[in-house]
Amino acid sequence: MRWNAWAASQLEQVRASNRWREVRPCGQSSLISFAGNDYLGLTRHPEVRRAAIEAVERFGTGAAASRLVTGTLSIHHDLERAIANWQGTQHALVLPSGYHANLAVMAVFGAEDVTIFSDELNHASIIDGCRLSKARVVVYRHRDVDHLSDLMRIHTGRRLLVSDLVFSMDGDEAPVAELAAVCRQHDAMLVLDEAHAVMRTPATPNCETLYVGTLSKTLAAQGGWIAGSQALIELLINRARPFIFTTALSPATAASALAALRVLLSPEGVALRVRLRGLIESLRPAHPSPIIPYMLGDEAAALKAAALLREHGLLVPAIRPPSVPIGTSRLRVALSAAHRDDELQRLRAVLAQCIR
Ligand SMILES: Cc1ncc(COP(=O)(O)O)c(C=O)c1O
């Protein structure tokens, strides 16, 4: 069969399973979006925009080489120092995406003699990183510390535990203190993915820890980061292929992330998080993050609810397999401090019609 014919037959299967996806431009849409991850609304912040423009004026538009060749600019070092300070670690490293960051960590630390323990709902980039590693991979039930402890007792040798800090499809939090206690007991290293952890001050578990995150959500830019001890970061610099064999972050991207981080850590950043907390409370009291799932179970029900919201001018994605397990299709609302009160009211009103 020729390749185009094969692709067409595969697409037929995608359509038949009602899982067709397409890329649509959203920036110009008149819909109010509850789908993005610009949690503090910093993508349009004047200082963040100004930093990007100044970086283009100073460094040009692209880094033009990988970090270990000639791609490292002073703005990369400034950003890495700021991330290390923020996370309370000796060192940090930035990469082209959070996806790259997880691939890098899993590939470098997941050696042949290692067992990786991974929460069943970890992000796809962690799963793909595990596939790239040479380690044995053991999956434990979501947030189930007893299950994890049992598995740690069975699988001896060097151990690495990896978890989202805030889970991207459910918006719930990992039990960090308990995970750290299990790590201490078994001399395991903890890897925490903070991609969605906008409402938390950086976690400080009392065990060997490596932190992973993204510049593309709260920090309003693009790219990923890893923070940890000097030895861990230097090993990544020397061995991580997703860091070594790719072009450095563009200067504008690095500068906008740095400016966004400065806003996050300023009194304005505190106020934005208070605002976001208030919005979360108005939709789901005591929920730990701005990702709020509305479970519908059936894929068709989730698609129908998303269509009704769209008719009312609201963009809320229907999340369905393979992004989530079969039977757990849902609407996923992502809140931002930039949402207005009247927009929340509209959302609440339409949700009340589709969630019974
Ligand atoms: C938990 C988690 N980790 C990593 C990533 C990847 O980050 P990036 O978009 O920067 O590649 C995402 C989402 O995109 C995520 O939700």
Coordinates of C-alpha atoms and ligand atoms in Angstrom, one line a residue:
M1 CA 0.0 0.0 0.0
R2 CA 1.3 3.5 -0.8
W3 CA 2.0 5.8 2.1
N4 CA -0.8 8.2 1.2
A5 CA -3.3 5.4 1.0
W6 CA -2.1 4.0 4.3
A7 CA -2.5 7.4 5.9
A8 CA -6.0 7.7 4.5
S9 CA -7.0 4.3 5.9
Q10 CA -5.6 5.3 9.4
L11 CA -7.5 8.5 9.2
E12 CA -10.7 6.6 8.4
Q13 CA -10.1 4.7 11.7
V14 CA -9.7 7.9 13.6
R15 CA -12.9 9.3 12.2
A16 CA -14.8 6.0 12.8
S17 CA -13.8 6.1 16.5
N18 CA -15.1 9.7 16.7
R19 CA -11.7 11.0 17.7
W20 CA -11.0 13.3 14.8
R21 CA -8.9 16.3 15.8
E22 CA -7.8 19.3 13.9
V23 CA -5.8 22.5 14.5
R24 CA -7.8 25.7 14.5
P25 CA -6.5 29.2 14.9
C26 CA -7.9 30.4 18.3
G27 CA -6.2 33.8 18.8
Q28 CA -8.7 35.8 16.8
S29 CA -11.7 33.8 18.0
S30 CA -14.5 35.8 19.6
L31 CA -15.0 33.0 22.1
I32 CA -14.0 33.5 25.8
S33 CA -11.4 30.9 26.3
F34 CA -11.3 28.7 29.4
A35 CA -8.8 26.4 27.6
G36 CA -5.4 28.0 28.0
N37 CA -2.7 27.9 30.6
D38 CA -1.9 31.6 30.8
Y39 CA -2.8 31.3 34.5
L40 CA -1.8 34.8 35.6
G41 CA -2.6 36.5 32.3
L42 CA 1.1 37.5 31.9
T43 CA 1.3 36.9 28.1
R44 CA 0.0 40.4 27.6
H45 CA 1.7 42.0 30.6
P46 CA 3.4 45.3 29.4
E47 CA 6.7 44.4 31.2
V48 CA 6.8 40.9 29.7
R49 CA 6.1 42.2 26.2
R50 CA 8.7 45.0 26.6
A51 CA 11.3 42.5 27.7
A52 CA 10.7 40.4 24.6
I53 CA 11.1 43.4 22.3
E54 CA 14.2 44.6 24.0
A55 CA 15.8 41.2 23.8
V56 CA 15.1 41.1 20.0
E57 CA 16.7 44.5 19.7
R58 CA 19.7 43.4 21.7
F59 CA 20.3 39.8 20.7
G60 CA 18.3 39.4 17.4
T61 CA 15.5 37.0 16.8
G62 CA 17.1 33.5 17.2
A63 CA 20.0 32.0 19.2
A64 CA 21.1 30.3 16.0
A65 CA 23.0 27.4 17.7
S66 CA 22.7 24.8 20.4
R67 CA 23.6 25.8 23.9
L68 CA 26.9 23.9 23.9
V69 CA 28.0 25.4 20.6
T70 CA 27.5 29.1 20.4
G71 CA 23.8 29.4 21.4
T72 CA 24.2 30.4 25.1
L73 CA 23.5 34.1 25.7
S74 CA 23.7 36.0 28.9
I75 CA 19.8 36.1 29.0
H76 CA 19.9 32.2 29.3
H77 CA 22.2 32.4 32.3
D78 CA 20.1 35.2 33.8
L79 CA 16.9 33.1 33.5
E80 CA 18.6 30.0 34.8
R81 CA 19.9 31.9 37.9
A82 CA 16.5 33.3 38.5
I83 CA 14.8 29.9 38.3
A84 CA 17.4 28.3 40.6
N85 CA 16.7 31.2 43.2
W86 CA 13.0 30.8 42.8
Q87 CA 13.2 27.0 43.3
G88 CA 15.8 27.2 46.1
T89 CA 18.3 25.0 44.2
Q90 CA 21.9 25.3 43.3
H91 CA 21.4 25.3 39.6
A92 CA 18.8 25.3 36.8
L93 CA 18.7 24.6 33.1
V94 CA 16.3 25.7 30.4
L95 CA 15.3 23.7 27.4
P96 CA 13.0 24.3 24.3
S97 CA 9.9 22.9 26.1
G98 CA 8.7 21.2 29.2
Y99 CA 8.3 18.1 27.0
H100 CA 12.0 18.2 26.3
A101 CA 12.7 18.7 30.0
N102 CA 10.9 15.5 31.0
L103 CA 12.5 13.5 28.2
A104 CA 15.9 14.8 29.3
V105 CA 15.5 13.9 33.0
M106 CA 14.1 10.4 32.4
A107 CA 16.6 9.5 29.7
V108 CA 19.6 10.7 31.8
F109 CA 18.6 9.4 35.2
G110 CA 16.7 6.3 34.0
A111 CA 19.7 4.1 33.6
E112 CA 19.6 0.3 33.2
D113 CA 20.0 -0.4 36.9
V114 CA 17.2 2.0 37.9
T115 CA 13.5 1.5 38.5
I116 CA 11.2 4.5 37.7
F117 CA 8.0 4.6 39.8
S118 CA 5.5 6.7 37.9
D119 CA 1.9 7.9 38.8
E120 CA -0.6 6.4 36.4
L121 CA -1.9 9.9 35.5
N122 CA 1.5 11.5 34.8
H123 CA 1.7 13.8 31.8
A124 CA 2.5 12.3 28.4
S125 CA 6.0 13.8 28.4
I126 CA 6.9 11.9 31.5
I127 CA 5.5 8.7 29.9
D128 CA 7.5 9.3 26.7
G129 CA 10.6 10.1 28.9
C130 CA 10.2 6.7 30.6
R131 CA 10.0 5.1 27.2
L132 CA 13.3 6.8 26.2
S133 CA 15.0 5.6 29.4
K134 CA 16.6 2.3 29.9
A135 CA 15.1 1.8 33.3
R136 CA 12.4 -0.6 34.4
V137 CA 9.2 1.4 34.7
V138 CA 6.6 0.6 37.4
V139 CA 3.3 2.5 37.3
Y140 CA 1.5 3.0 40.6
R141 CA -2.2 3.9 41.1
H142 CA -3.0 7.6 41.1
R143 CA -1.8 9.3 44.3
D144 CA -1.8 5.9 46.0
V145 CA 1.1 6.0 48.5
D146 CA 0.4 2.6 49.9
H147 CA 0.5 1.0 46.5
L148 CA 3.7 3.0 45.8
S149 CA 5.3 1.7 49.0
D150 CA 4.4 -1.9 48.3
L151 CA 6.0 -1.6 44.8
M152 CA 9.1 0.1 46.2
R153 CA 9.5 -2.9 48.6
I154 CA 9.3 -5.3 45.7
H155 CA 11.6 -3.5 43.2
T156 CA 15.0 -3.1 44.8
G157 CA 18.1 -1.2 43.4
R158 CA 18.3 2.5 42.5
R159 CA 14.9 4.1 42.5
L160 CA 13.5 7.3 40.9
L161 CA 9.9 8.5 41.7
V162 CA 8.3 10.8 39.3
S163 CA 5.0 12.7 39.6
D164 CA 3.1 15.7 38.3
L165 CA 2.8 18.1 41.2
V166 CA -0.6 19.2 39.8
F167 CA -2.2 16.7 37.4
S168 CA -3.0 18.2 34.1
M169 CA -6.3 16.6 33.4
D170 CA -7.8 16.5 36.9
G171 CA -6.2 19.5 38.6
D172 CA -5.5 17.6 41.8
E173 CA -2.3 17.6 43.7
A174 CA 0.3 14.9 44.4
P175 CA 0.8 14.1 48.1
V176 CA 4.3 15.6 48.1
A177 CA 5.1 15.1 51.8
E178 CA 4.1 11.4 51.7
L179 CA 6.0 10.8 48.4
A180 CA 9.1 12.4 49.9
A181 CA 8.8 10.2 53.0
V182 CA 8.7 7.1 50.8
C183 CA 11.7 8.4 48.9
R184 CA 13.7 9.0 52.1
Q185 CA 12.9 5.5 53.2
H186 CA 14.1 3.9 50.0
D187 CA 16.9 6.4 49.0
A188 CA 14.9 7.3 45.9
M189 CA 15.2 10.5 44.0
L190 CA 11.9 12.5 43.6
V191 CA 11.2 14.2 40.3
L192 CA 8.3 16.7 40.6
D193 CA 6.8 18.2 37.5
E194 CA 5.5 21.7 38.5
A195 CA 4.0 22.6 35.1
H196 CA 0.6 23.6 36.5
A197 CA 1.7 24.4 40.1
V198 CA 0.8 28.1 39.9
M199 CA -1.0 28.2 43.3
R200 CA 1.9 26.7 45.2
T201 CA 5.1 28.1 46.4
P202 CA 7.9 25.8 45.3
A203 CA 7.7 22.5 47.1
T204 CA 10.6 21.7 49.4
P205 CA 10.4 18.0 50.1
N206 CA 13.0 16.6 52.4
C207 CA 14.7 14.2 50.0
E208 CA 16.9 14.3 46.9
T209 CA 14.7 16.2 44.5
L210 CA 14.8 17.4 40.9
Y211 CA 12.2 19.9 39.8
V212 CA 10.8 20.1 36.3
G213 CA 8.6 22.8 34.9
T214 CA 7.5 24.8 31.9
L215 CA 8.0 28.4 30.8
S216 CA 4.9 28.2 28.6
K217 CA 2.0 28.4 31.1
T218 CA 2.3 30.7 34.2
L219 CA 5.5 32.2 32.8
A220 CA 3.9 33.3 29.6
A221 CA 6.6 32.3 27.2
Q222 CA 7.8 28.9 25.8
G223 CA 10.3 26.4 27.0
G224 CA 11.0 24.1 29.9
W225 CA 13.2 24.1 32.9
I226 CA 14.9 21.7 35.3
A227 CA 16.2 22.8 38.7
G228 CA 18.4 20.8 41.2
S229 CA 21.8 20.3 42.6
Q230 CA 24.9 21.3 40.7
A231 CA 25.9 17.6 40.1
L232 CA 22.4 16.7 38.7
I233 CA 22.3 19.7 36.4
E234 CA 25.8 19.3 35.2
L235 CA 25.2 15.7 34.4
L236 CA 22.2 16.8 32.3
I237 CA 24.3 19.4 30.5
N238 CA 26.7 16.7 29.6
R239 CA 24.4 13.8 28.8
A240 CA 20.8 15.0 28.0
R241 CA 20.3 14.7 24.3
P242 CA 17.1 16.8 24.3
F243 CA 19.3 19.6 25.7
I244 CA 22.4 19.0 23.7
F245 CA 21.0 18.4 20.2
T246 CA 18.6 21.3 19.8
T247 CA 18.9 25.1 19.3
A248 CA 18.9 27.3 22.4
L249 CA 15.7 29.2 23.4
S250 CA 15.2 32.3 21.4
P251 CA 16.3 35.5 23.2
A252 CA 12.8 37.0 23.2
T253 CA 11.4 33.8 24.8
A254 CA 14.0 33.7 27.5
A255 CA 13.6 37.4 28.3
S256 CA 9.8 37.2 28.4
A257 CA 10.0 34.2 30.8
L258 CA 12.4 36.1 33.0
A259 CA 10.2 39.1 33.1
A260 CA 7.2 37.0 33.9
L261 CA 9.0 35.3 36.7
R262 CA 9.9 38.7 38.2
V263 CA 6.2 39.7 38.1
L264 CA 5.2 36.3 39.6
L265 CA 7.6 37.0 42.6
S266 CA 6.5 40.6 43.0
P267 CA 3.6 41.9 45.1
E268 CA 1.7 42.1 41.8
G269 CA 2.2 38.4 41.4
V270 CA 0.9 37.8 44.9
A271 CA -2.2 39.8 44.1
L272 CA -2.8 37.9 40.8
R273 CA -2.7 34.7 42.7
V274 CA -5.1 36.0 45.2
R275 CA -7.4 36.9 42.4
L276 CA -7.1 33.5 40.8
R277 CA -7.7 31.8 44.1
G278 CA -11.0 33.8 44.3
L279 CA -12.1 32.6 40.9
I280 CA -11.3 29.0 41.7
E281 CA -13.3 29.3 44.9
S282 CA -16.3 30.7 43.0
L283 CA -16.4 27.6 40.8
R284 CA -15.1 24.8 43.1
P285 CA -14.3 25.7 46.7
A286 CA -11.0 24.4 48.1
H287 CA -9.9 22.9 44.8
P288 CA -6.1 23.2 44.7
S289 CA -5.5 24.5 41.1
P290 CA -7.1 26.4 38.3
I291 CA -7.7 23.2 36.3
I292 CA -11.2 22.2 37.1
P293 CA -12.6 19.0 35.5
Y294 CA -16.4 18.3 35.0
M295 CA -16.7 14.6 34.6
L296 CA -19.2 13.4 32.0
G297 CA -17.9 9.9 31.4
D298 CA -19.1 9.4 27.9
E299 CA -17.2 11.0 25.0
A300 CA -20.4 12.0 23.2
A301 CA -21.7 13.7 26.4
A302 CA -18.5 15.7 26.7
L303 CA -18.6 16.8 23.1
K304 CA -22.2 17.8 23.4
A305 CA -21.5 19.9 26.5
A306 CA -18.5 21.6 24.8
A307 CA -20.7 22.4 21.8
L308 CA -23.4 24.0 24.0
L309 CA -20.8 26.1 25.7
R310 CA -19.4 27.2 22.3
E311 CA -22.9 28.2 21.3
H312 CA -22.9 30.5 24.3
G313 CA -19.5 32.0 23.3
L314 CA -17.4 30.0 25.7
L315 CA -14.5 27.8 24.8
V316 CA -14.1 24.9 27.2
P317 CA -12.5 21.8 25.7
A318 CA -13.9 18.3 25.9
I319 CA -11.1 16.1 27.0
R320 CA -11.5 12.5 25.9
P321 CA -9.4 9.4 25.2
P322 CA -6.5 9.0 24.5
S323 CA -5.8 12.1 26.7
V324 CA -7.8 10.5 29.5
P325 CA -8.8 6.9 30.2
I326 CA -11.9 5.5 28.5
G327 CA -15.1 6.4 30.4
T328 CA -13.6 9.5 32.0
S329 CA -14.3 12.1 29.3
R330 CA -14.8 15.5 30.8
L331 CA -15.0 19.2 30.3
R332 CA -11.8 20.8 31.5
V333 CA -12.1 24.4 32.6
A334 CA -8.7 26.3 33.0
L335 CA -9.0 29.6 34.9
S336 CA -6.8 32.6 34.6
A337 CA -6.5 35.7 36.8
A338 CA -7.2 37.6 33.6
H339 CA -10.8 36.3 33.5
R340 CA -13.4 38.9 34.4
D341 CA -16.2 38.3 37.0
D342 CA -18.9 38.5 34.3
E343 CA -17.1 35.9 32.2
L344 CA -17.2 33.6 35.2
Q345 CA -20.8 34.2 35.7
R346 CA -21.6 33.3 32.1
L347 CA -19.5 30.1 32.5
R348 CA -21.3 29.1 35.7
A349 CA -24.7 29.7 34.1
V350 CA -24.0 27.5 31.0
L351 CA -22.3 24.8 33.1
A352 CA -25.4 24.6 35.2
Q353 CA -27.3 23.6 32.0
C354 CA -24.9 20.9 30.9
I355 CA -23.8 19.4 34.2
R356 CA -26.7 17.9 36.1
Ligands
LIG1 C1 2.4 18.2 33.6 C2 3.0 18.7 32.3 N1 4.3 18.5 32.1 C3 4.9 19.0 31.0 C4 4.2 19.6 30.0 C5 4.9 20.0 28.7 O1 5.2 21.4 28.8 P1 5.5 22.2 27.4 O2 4.1 22.6 26.9 O3 6.3 23.3 27.8 O4 6.2 21.2 26.5 C6 2.8 19.8 30.2 C7 1.9 20.5 29.2 O5 2.1 20.9 28.2 C8 2.2 19.4 31.4 O6 0.9 19.5 31.5

